[in-house]
PDB file of C-alpha atoms in Angstrom:
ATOM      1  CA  UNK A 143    -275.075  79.939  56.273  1.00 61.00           C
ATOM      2  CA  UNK A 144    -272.905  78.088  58.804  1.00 64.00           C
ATOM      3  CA  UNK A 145    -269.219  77.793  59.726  1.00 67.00           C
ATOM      4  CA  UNK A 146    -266.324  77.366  56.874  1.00 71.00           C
ATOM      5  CA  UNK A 147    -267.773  77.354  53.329  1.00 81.00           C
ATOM      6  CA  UNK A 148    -271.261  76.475  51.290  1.00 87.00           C
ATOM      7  CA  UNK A 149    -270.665  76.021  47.907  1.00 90.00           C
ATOM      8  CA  UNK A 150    -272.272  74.616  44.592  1.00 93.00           C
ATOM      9  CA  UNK A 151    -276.149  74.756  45.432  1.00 96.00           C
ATOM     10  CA  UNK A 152    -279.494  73.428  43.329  1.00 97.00           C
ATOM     11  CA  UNK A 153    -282.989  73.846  43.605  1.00 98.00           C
ATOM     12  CA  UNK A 154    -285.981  71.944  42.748  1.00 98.00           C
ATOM     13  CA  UNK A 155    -289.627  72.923  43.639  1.00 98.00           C
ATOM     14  CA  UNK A 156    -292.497  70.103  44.667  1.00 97.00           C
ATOM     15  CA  UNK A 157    -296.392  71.616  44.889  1.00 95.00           C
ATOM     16  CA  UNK A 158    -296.063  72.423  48.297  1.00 96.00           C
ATOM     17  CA  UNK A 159    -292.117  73.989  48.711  1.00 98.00           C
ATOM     18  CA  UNK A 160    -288.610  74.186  47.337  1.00 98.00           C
ATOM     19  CA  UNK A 161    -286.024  71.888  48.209  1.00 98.00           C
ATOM     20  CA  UNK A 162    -282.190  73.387  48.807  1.00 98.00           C
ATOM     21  CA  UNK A 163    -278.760  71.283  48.458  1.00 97.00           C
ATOM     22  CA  UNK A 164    -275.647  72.306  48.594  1.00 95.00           C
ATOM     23  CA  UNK A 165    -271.817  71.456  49.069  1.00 93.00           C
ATOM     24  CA  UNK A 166    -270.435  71.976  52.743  1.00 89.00           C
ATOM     25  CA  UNK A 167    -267.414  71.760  54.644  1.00 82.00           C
ATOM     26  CA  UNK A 168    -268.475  72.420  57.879  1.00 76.00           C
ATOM     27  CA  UNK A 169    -267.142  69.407  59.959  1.00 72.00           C
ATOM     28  CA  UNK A 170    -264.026  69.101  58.003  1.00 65.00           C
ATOM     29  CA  UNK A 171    -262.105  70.145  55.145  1.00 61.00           C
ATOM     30  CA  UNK A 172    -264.150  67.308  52.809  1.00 73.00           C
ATOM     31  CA  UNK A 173    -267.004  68.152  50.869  1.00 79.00           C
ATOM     32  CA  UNK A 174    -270.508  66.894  52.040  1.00 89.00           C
ATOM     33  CA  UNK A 175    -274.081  67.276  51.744  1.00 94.00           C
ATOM     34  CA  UNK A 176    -276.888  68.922  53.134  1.00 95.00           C
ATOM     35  CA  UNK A 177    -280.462  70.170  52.518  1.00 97.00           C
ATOM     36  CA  UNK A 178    -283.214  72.841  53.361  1.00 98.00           C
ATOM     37  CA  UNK A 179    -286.546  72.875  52.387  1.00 98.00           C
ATOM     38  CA  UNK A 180    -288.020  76.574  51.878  1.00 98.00           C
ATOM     39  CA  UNK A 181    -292.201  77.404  52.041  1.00 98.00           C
ATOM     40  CA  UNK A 182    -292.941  78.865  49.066  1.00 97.00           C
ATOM     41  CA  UNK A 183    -293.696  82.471  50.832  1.00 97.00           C
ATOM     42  CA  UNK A 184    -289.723  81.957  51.360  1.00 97.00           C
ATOM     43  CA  UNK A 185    -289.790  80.444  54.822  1.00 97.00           C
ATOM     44  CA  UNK A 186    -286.933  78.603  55.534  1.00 97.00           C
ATOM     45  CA  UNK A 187    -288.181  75.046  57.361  1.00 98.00           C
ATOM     46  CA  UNK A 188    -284.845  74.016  57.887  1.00 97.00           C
ATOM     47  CA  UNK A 189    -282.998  77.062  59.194  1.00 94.00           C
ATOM     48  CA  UNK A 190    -279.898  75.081  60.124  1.00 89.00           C
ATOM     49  CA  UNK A 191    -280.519  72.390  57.455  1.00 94.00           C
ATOM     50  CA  UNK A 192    -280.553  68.826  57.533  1.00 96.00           C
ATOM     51  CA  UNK A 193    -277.506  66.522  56.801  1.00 94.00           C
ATOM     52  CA  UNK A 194    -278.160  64.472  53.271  1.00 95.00           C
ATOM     53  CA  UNK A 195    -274.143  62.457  53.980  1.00 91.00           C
ATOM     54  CA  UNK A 196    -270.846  62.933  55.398  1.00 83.00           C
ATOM     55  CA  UNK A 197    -269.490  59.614  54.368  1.00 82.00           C
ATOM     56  CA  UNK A 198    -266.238  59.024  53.758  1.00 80.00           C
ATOM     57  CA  UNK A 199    -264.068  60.418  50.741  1.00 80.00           C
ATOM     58  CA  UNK A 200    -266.296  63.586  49.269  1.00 86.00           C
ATOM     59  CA  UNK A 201    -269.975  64.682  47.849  1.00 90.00           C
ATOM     60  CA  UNK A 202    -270.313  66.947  45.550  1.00 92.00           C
ATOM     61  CA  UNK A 203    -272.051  68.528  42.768  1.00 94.00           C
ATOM     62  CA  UNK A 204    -275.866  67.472  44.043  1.00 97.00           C
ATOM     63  CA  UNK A 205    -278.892  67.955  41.962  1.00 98.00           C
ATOM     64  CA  UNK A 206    -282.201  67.808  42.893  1.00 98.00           C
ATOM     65  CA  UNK A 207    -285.906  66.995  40.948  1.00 98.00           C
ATOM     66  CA  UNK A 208    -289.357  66.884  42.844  1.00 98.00           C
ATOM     67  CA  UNK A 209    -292.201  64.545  41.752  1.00 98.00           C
ATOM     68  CA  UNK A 210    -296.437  64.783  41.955  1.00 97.00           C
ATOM     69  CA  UNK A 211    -296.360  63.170  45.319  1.00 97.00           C
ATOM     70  CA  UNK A 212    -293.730  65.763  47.242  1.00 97.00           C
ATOM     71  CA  UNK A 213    -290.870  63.451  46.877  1.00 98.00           C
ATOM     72  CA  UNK A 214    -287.673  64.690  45.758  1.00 98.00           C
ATOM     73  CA  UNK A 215    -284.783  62.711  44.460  1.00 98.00           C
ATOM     74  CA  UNK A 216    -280.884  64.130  45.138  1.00 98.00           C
ATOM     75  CA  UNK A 217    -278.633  62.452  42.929  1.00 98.00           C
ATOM     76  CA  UNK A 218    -274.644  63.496  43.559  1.00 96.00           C
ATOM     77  CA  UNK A 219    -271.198  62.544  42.801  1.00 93.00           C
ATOM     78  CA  UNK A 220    -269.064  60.395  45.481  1.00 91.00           C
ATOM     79  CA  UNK A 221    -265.757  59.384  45.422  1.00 88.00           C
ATOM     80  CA  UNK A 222    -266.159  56.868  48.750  1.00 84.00           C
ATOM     81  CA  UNK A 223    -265.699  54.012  46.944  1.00 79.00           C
ATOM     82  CA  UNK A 224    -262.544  55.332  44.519  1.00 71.00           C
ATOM     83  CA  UNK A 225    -260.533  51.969  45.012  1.00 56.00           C
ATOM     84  CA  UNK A 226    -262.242  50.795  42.332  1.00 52.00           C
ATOM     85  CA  UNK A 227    -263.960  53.906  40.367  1.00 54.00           C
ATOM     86  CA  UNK A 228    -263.041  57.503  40.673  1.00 75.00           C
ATOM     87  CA  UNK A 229    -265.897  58.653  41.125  1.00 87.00           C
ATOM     88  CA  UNK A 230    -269.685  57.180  41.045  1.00 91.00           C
ATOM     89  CA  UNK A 231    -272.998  58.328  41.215  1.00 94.00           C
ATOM     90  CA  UNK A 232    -275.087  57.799  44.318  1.00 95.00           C
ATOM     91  CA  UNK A 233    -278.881  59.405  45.002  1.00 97.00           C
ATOM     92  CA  UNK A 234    -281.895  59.415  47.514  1.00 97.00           C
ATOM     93  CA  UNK A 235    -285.755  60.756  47.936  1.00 98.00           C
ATOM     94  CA  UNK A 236    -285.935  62.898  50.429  1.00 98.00           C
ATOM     95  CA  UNK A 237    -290.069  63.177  51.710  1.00 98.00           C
ATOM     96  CA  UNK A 238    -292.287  65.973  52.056  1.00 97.00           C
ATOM     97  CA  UNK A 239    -291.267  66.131  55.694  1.00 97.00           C
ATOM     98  CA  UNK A 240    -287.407  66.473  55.156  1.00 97.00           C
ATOM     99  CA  UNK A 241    -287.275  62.812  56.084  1.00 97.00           C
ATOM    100  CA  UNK A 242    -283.705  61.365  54.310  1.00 97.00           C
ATOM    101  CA  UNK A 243    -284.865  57.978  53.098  1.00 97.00           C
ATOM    102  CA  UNK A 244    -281.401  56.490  52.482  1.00 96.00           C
ATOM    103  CA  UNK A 245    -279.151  58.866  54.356  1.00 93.00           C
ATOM    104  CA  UNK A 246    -275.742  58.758  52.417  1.00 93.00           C
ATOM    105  CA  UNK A 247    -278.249  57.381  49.400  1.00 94.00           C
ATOM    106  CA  UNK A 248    -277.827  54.162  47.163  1.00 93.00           C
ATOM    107  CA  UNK A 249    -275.010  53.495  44.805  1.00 92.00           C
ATOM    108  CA  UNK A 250    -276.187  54.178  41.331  1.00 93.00           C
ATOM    109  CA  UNK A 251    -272.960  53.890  39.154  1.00 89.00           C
ATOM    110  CA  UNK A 252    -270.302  51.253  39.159  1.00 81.00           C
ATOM    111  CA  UNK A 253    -268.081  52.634  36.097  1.00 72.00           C
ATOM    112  CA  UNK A 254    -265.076  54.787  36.091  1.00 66.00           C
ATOM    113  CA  UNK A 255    -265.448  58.552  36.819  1.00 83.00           C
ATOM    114  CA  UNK A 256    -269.002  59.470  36.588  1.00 88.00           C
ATOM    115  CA  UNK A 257    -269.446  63.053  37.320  1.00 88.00           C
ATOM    116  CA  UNK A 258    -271.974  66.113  37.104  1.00 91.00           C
ATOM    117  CA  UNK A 259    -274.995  64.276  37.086  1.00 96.00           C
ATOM    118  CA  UNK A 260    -278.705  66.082  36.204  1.00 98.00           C
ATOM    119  CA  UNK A 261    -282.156  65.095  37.118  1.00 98.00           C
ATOM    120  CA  UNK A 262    -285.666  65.230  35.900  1.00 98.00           C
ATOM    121  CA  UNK A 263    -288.783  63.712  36.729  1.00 98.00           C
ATOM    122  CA  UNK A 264    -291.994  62.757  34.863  1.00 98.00           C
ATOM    123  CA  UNK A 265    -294.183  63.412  38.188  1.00 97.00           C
ATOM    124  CA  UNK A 266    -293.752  59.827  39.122  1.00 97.00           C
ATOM    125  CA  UNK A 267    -290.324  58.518  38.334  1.00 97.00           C
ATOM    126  CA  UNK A 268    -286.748  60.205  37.362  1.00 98.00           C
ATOM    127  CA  UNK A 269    -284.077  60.416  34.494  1.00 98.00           C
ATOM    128  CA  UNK A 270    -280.527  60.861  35.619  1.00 98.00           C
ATOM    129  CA  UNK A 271    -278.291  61.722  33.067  1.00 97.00           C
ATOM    130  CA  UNK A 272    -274.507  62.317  33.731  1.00 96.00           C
ATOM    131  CA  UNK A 273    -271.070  62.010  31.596  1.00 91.00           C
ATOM    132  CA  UNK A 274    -267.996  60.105  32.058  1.00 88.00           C
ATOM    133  CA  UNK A 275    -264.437  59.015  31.080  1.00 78.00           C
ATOM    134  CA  UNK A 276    -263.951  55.856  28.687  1.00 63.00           C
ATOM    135  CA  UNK A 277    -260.417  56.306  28.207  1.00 58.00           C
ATOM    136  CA  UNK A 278    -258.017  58.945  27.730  1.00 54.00           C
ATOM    137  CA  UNK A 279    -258.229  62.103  25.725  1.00 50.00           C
ATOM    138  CA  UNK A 280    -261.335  63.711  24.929  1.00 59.00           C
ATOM    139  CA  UNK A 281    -263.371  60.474  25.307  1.00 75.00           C
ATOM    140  CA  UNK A 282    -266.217  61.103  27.265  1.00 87.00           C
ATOM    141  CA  UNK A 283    -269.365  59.415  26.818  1.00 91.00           C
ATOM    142  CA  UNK A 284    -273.389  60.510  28.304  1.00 94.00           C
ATOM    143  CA  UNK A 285    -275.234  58.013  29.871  1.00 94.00           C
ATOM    144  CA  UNK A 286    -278.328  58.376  31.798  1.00 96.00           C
ATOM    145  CA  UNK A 287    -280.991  56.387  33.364  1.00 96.00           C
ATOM    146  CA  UNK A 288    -284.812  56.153  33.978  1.00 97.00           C
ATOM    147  CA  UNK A 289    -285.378  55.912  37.809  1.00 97.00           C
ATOM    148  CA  UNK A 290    -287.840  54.414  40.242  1.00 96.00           C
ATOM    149  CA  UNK A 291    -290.601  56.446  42.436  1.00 96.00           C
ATOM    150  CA  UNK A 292    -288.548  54.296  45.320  1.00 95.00           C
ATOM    151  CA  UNK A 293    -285.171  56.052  43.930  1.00 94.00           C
ATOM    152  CA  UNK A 294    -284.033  52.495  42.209  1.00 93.00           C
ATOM    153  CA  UNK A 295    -282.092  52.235  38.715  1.00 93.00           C
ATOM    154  CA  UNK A 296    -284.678  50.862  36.221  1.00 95.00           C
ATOM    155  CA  UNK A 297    -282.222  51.005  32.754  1.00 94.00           C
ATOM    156  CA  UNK A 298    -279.036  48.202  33.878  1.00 89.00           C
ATOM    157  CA  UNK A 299    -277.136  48.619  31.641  1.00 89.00           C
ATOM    158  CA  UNK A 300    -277.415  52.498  31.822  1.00 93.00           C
ATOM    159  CA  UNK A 301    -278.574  54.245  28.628  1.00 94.00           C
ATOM    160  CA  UNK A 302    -275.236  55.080  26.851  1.00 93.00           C
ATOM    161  CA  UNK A 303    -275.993  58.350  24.187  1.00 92.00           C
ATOM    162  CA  UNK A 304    -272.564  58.753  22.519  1.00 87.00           C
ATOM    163  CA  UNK A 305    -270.608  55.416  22.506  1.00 83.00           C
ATOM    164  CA  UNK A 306    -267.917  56.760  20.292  1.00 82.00           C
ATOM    165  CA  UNK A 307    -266.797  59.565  23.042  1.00 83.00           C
ATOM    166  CA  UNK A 308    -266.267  62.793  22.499  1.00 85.00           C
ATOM    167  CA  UNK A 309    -269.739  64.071  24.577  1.00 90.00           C
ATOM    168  CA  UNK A 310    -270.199  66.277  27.739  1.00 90.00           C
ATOM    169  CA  UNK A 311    -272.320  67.946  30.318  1.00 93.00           C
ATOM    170  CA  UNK A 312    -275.892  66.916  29.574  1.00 96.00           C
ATOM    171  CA  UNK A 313    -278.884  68.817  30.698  1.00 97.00           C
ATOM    172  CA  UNK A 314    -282.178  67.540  30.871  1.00 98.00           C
ATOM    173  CA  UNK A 315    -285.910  68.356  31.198  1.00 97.00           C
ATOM    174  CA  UNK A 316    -289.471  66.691  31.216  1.00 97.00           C
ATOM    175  CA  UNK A 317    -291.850  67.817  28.566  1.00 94.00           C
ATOM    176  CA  UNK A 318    -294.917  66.403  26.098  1.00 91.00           C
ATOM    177  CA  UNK A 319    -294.673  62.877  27.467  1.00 94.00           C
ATOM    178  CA  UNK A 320    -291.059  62.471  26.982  1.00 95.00           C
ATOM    179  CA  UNK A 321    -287.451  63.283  28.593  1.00 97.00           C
ATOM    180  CA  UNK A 322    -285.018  64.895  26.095  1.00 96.00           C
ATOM    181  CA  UNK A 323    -281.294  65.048  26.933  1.00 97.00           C
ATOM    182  CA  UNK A 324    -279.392  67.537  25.388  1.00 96.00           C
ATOM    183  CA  UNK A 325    -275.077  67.165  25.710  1.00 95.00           C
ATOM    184  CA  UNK A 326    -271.883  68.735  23.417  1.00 92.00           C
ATOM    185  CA  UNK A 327    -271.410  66.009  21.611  1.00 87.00           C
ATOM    186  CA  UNK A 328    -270.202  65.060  18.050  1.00 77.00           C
ATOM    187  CA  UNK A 329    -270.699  68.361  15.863  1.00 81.00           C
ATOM    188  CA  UNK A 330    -272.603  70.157  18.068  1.00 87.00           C
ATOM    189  CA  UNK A 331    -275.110  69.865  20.417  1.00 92.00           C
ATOM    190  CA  UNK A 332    -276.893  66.668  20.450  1.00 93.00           C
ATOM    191  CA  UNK A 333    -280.675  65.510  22.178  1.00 93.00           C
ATOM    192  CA  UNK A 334    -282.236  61.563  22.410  1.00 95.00           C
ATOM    193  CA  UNK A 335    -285.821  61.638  23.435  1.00 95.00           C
ATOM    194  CA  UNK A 336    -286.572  59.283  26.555  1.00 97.00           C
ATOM    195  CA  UNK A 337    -289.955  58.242  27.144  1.00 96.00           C
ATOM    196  CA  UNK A 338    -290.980  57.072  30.837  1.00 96.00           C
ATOM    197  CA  UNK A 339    -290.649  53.262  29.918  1.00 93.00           C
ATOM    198  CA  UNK A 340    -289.577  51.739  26.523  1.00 91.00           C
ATOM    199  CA  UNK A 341    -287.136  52.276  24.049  1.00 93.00           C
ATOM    200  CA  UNK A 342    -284.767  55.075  23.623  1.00 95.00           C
ATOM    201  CA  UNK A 343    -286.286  56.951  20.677  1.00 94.00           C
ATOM    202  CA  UNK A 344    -283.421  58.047  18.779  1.00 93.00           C
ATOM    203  CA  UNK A 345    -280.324  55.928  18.221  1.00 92.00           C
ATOM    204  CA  UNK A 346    -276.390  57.318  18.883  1.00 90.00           C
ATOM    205  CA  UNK A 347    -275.094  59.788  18.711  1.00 88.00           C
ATOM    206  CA  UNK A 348    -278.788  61.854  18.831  1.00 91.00           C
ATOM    207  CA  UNK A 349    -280.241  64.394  17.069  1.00 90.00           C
ATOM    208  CA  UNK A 350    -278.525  67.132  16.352  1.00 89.00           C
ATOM    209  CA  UNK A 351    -279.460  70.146  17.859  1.00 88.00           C
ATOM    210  CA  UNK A 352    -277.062  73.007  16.520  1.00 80.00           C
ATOM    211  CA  UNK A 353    -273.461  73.675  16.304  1.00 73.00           C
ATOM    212  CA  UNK A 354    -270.733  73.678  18.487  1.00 77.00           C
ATOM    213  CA  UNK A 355    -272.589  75.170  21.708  1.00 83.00           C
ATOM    214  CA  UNK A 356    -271.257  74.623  25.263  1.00 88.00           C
ATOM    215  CA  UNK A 357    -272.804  73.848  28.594  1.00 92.00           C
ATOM    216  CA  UNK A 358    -276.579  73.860  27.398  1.00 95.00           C
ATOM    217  CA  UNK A 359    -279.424  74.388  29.984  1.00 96.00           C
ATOM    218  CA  UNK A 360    -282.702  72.988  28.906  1.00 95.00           C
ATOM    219  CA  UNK A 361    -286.330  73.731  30.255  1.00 95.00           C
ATOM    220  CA  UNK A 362    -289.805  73.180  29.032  1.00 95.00           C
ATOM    221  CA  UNK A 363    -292.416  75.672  29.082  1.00 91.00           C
ATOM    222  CA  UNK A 364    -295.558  73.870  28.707  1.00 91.00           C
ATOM    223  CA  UNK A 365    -295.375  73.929  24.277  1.00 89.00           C
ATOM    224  CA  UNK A 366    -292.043  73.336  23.857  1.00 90.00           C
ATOM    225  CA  UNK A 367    -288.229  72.694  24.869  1.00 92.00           C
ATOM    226  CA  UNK A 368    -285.519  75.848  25.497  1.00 93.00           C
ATOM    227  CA  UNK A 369    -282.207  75.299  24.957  1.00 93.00           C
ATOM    228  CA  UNK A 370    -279.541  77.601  26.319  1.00 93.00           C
ATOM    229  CA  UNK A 371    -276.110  77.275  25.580  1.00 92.00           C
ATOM    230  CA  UNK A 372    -272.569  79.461  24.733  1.00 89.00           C
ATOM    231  CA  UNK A 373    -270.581  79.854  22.014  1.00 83.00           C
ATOM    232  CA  UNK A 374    -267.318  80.835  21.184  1.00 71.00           C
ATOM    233  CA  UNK A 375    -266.288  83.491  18.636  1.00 65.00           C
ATOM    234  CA  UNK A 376    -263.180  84.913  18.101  1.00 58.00           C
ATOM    235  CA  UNK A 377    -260.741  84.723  20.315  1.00 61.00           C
ATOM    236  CA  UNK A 378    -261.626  84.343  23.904  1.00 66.00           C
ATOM    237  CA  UNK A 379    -265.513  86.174  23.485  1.00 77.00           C
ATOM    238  CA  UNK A 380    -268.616  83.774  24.822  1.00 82.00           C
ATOM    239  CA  UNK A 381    -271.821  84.980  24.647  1.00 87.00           C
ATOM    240  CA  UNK A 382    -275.092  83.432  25.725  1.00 90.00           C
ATOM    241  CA  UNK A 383    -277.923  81.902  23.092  1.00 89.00           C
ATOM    242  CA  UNK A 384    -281.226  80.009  23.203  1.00 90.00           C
ATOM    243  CA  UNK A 385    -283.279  78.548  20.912  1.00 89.00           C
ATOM    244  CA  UNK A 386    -286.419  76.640  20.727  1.00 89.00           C
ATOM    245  CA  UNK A 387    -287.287  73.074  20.090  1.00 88.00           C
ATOM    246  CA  UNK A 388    -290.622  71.634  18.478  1.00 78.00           C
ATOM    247  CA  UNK A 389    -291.807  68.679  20.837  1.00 62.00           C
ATOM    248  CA  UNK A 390    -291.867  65.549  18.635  1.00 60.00           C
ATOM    249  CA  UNK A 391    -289.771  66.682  15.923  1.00 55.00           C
ATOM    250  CA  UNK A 392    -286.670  67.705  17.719  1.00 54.00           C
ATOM    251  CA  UNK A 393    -287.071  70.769  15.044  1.00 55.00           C
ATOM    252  CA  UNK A 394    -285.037  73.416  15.767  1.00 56.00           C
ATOM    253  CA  UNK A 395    -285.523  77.107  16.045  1.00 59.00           C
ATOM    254  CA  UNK A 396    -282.873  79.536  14.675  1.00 58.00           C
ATOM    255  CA  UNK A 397    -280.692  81.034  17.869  1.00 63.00           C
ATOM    256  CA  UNK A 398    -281.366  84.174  19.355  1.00 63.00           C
ATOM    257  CA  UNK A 399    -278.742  86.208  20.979  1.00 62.00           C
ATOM    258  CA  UNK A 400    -279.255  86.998  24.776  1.00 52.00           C
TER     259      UNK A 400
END
């Protein structure tokens, strides 16, 4: 805790520790960045945390995945260089150590408006996966890319999941070999399979996953993918419901209410 307000935190968890980021507006009314690490008998190694950027313009909505070696990569949304693009993706590893190794981190969009980014890793490299405006209306599209073990952007140009719009907020987790990015997307929820290197293995607009969920989380538990995700009903109820997803197959499970 510190001064003015914290907001919008994520976790990710290396062998050895968790890693903390957050939102904060501690020097000024902006938002920027900063970091903790935490032992895993919940010792906080940072009590005061560490600064990941206070550039310019504002950072927000950080994510963080660890990988084999005790590397983490933080991938967030920036809006320092919005004379061109609204808003644009940039990320860094952070070590073992708490060492920053590109503080304010490396540009990793160029297009207009990417937002909400998510990130996975295989135990050497990354997926980040995000969505963004093509236009007006409800024209979002997902995109994602495979990075780096040295945080760089291996898929130029980025993997693009729904080129005909109409997609948003992606999750994604590591599992069986393979990433698998699940979105809202055109009737329903959608996933593509990503494996580490080579071809995307299923074309637009993905495989469908169910119907008409919102805001999916996705894990893997060691057999097989979890997808959790809302629905509506009628009028304003939402409730909360999961399902299960064969490995290869994308096969899914029927939902169960939570």
């Amino acid at each position: 805790t510190a001064a003015s307000k914290q907001d919008y935190p994520a976790i990710a968890r290396s062998g050895t520790q968790y890693l903390v980021v957050w939102e904060d507006y501690r020097t000024d009314r902006n938002r920027e960045l900063r970091a903790a690490r935490v032992a895993l008998d919940g010792t906080v190694l940072d009590p005061n945390g560490f600064e990941l950027c206070a550039s310019v313009g504002e950072q927000g909505f950080p994510r963080a995945a660890a990988a084999a070696n005790g590397d983490f990569f933080v991938v967030w949304a920036d809006t320092r260089a919005q004379v061109t693009t609204y808003t644009d993706l940039y990320g860094t590893l952070v070590r073992a150590d708490g060492t920053v190794v590109t503080p304010c981190g490396t540009r990793l969009t160029t297009s207009d408006d990417a937002t909400v980014p998510v990130v996975a890793s295989d135990g050497t490299g990354f997926l980040v996966a995000w969505y963004e405006s093509s236009g007006s209306g409800f024209n979002n599209v997902v995109k994602a890319s495979r990075v780096g073990p040295t945080g760089v952007m291996l898929d130029s140009p980025s993997l693009n999941f729904s080129p005909s719009g109409g997609a948003a907020n992606p999750t994604v987790a590591w599992g069986n070999g393979m990433y698998l990015v699940a979105y809202e997307g055109s009737g329903g929820l959608r996933g593509v399979r990503v494996p580490p290197t080579g071809p995307v293995l299923d074309a637009p607009p993905g495989m469908w996953l169910g119907g008409y969920g919102g805001f999916p989380s996705l894990t893997f538990d060691g057999r097989q993918w979890v997808i959790a995700f809302r629905l509506y009903f009628s009028g304003s109820n939402v409730h909360m419901y999961a399902r299960r997803i064969a490995m290869q197959s994308v096969e899914r499970d029927v939902d169960v209410a939570l």
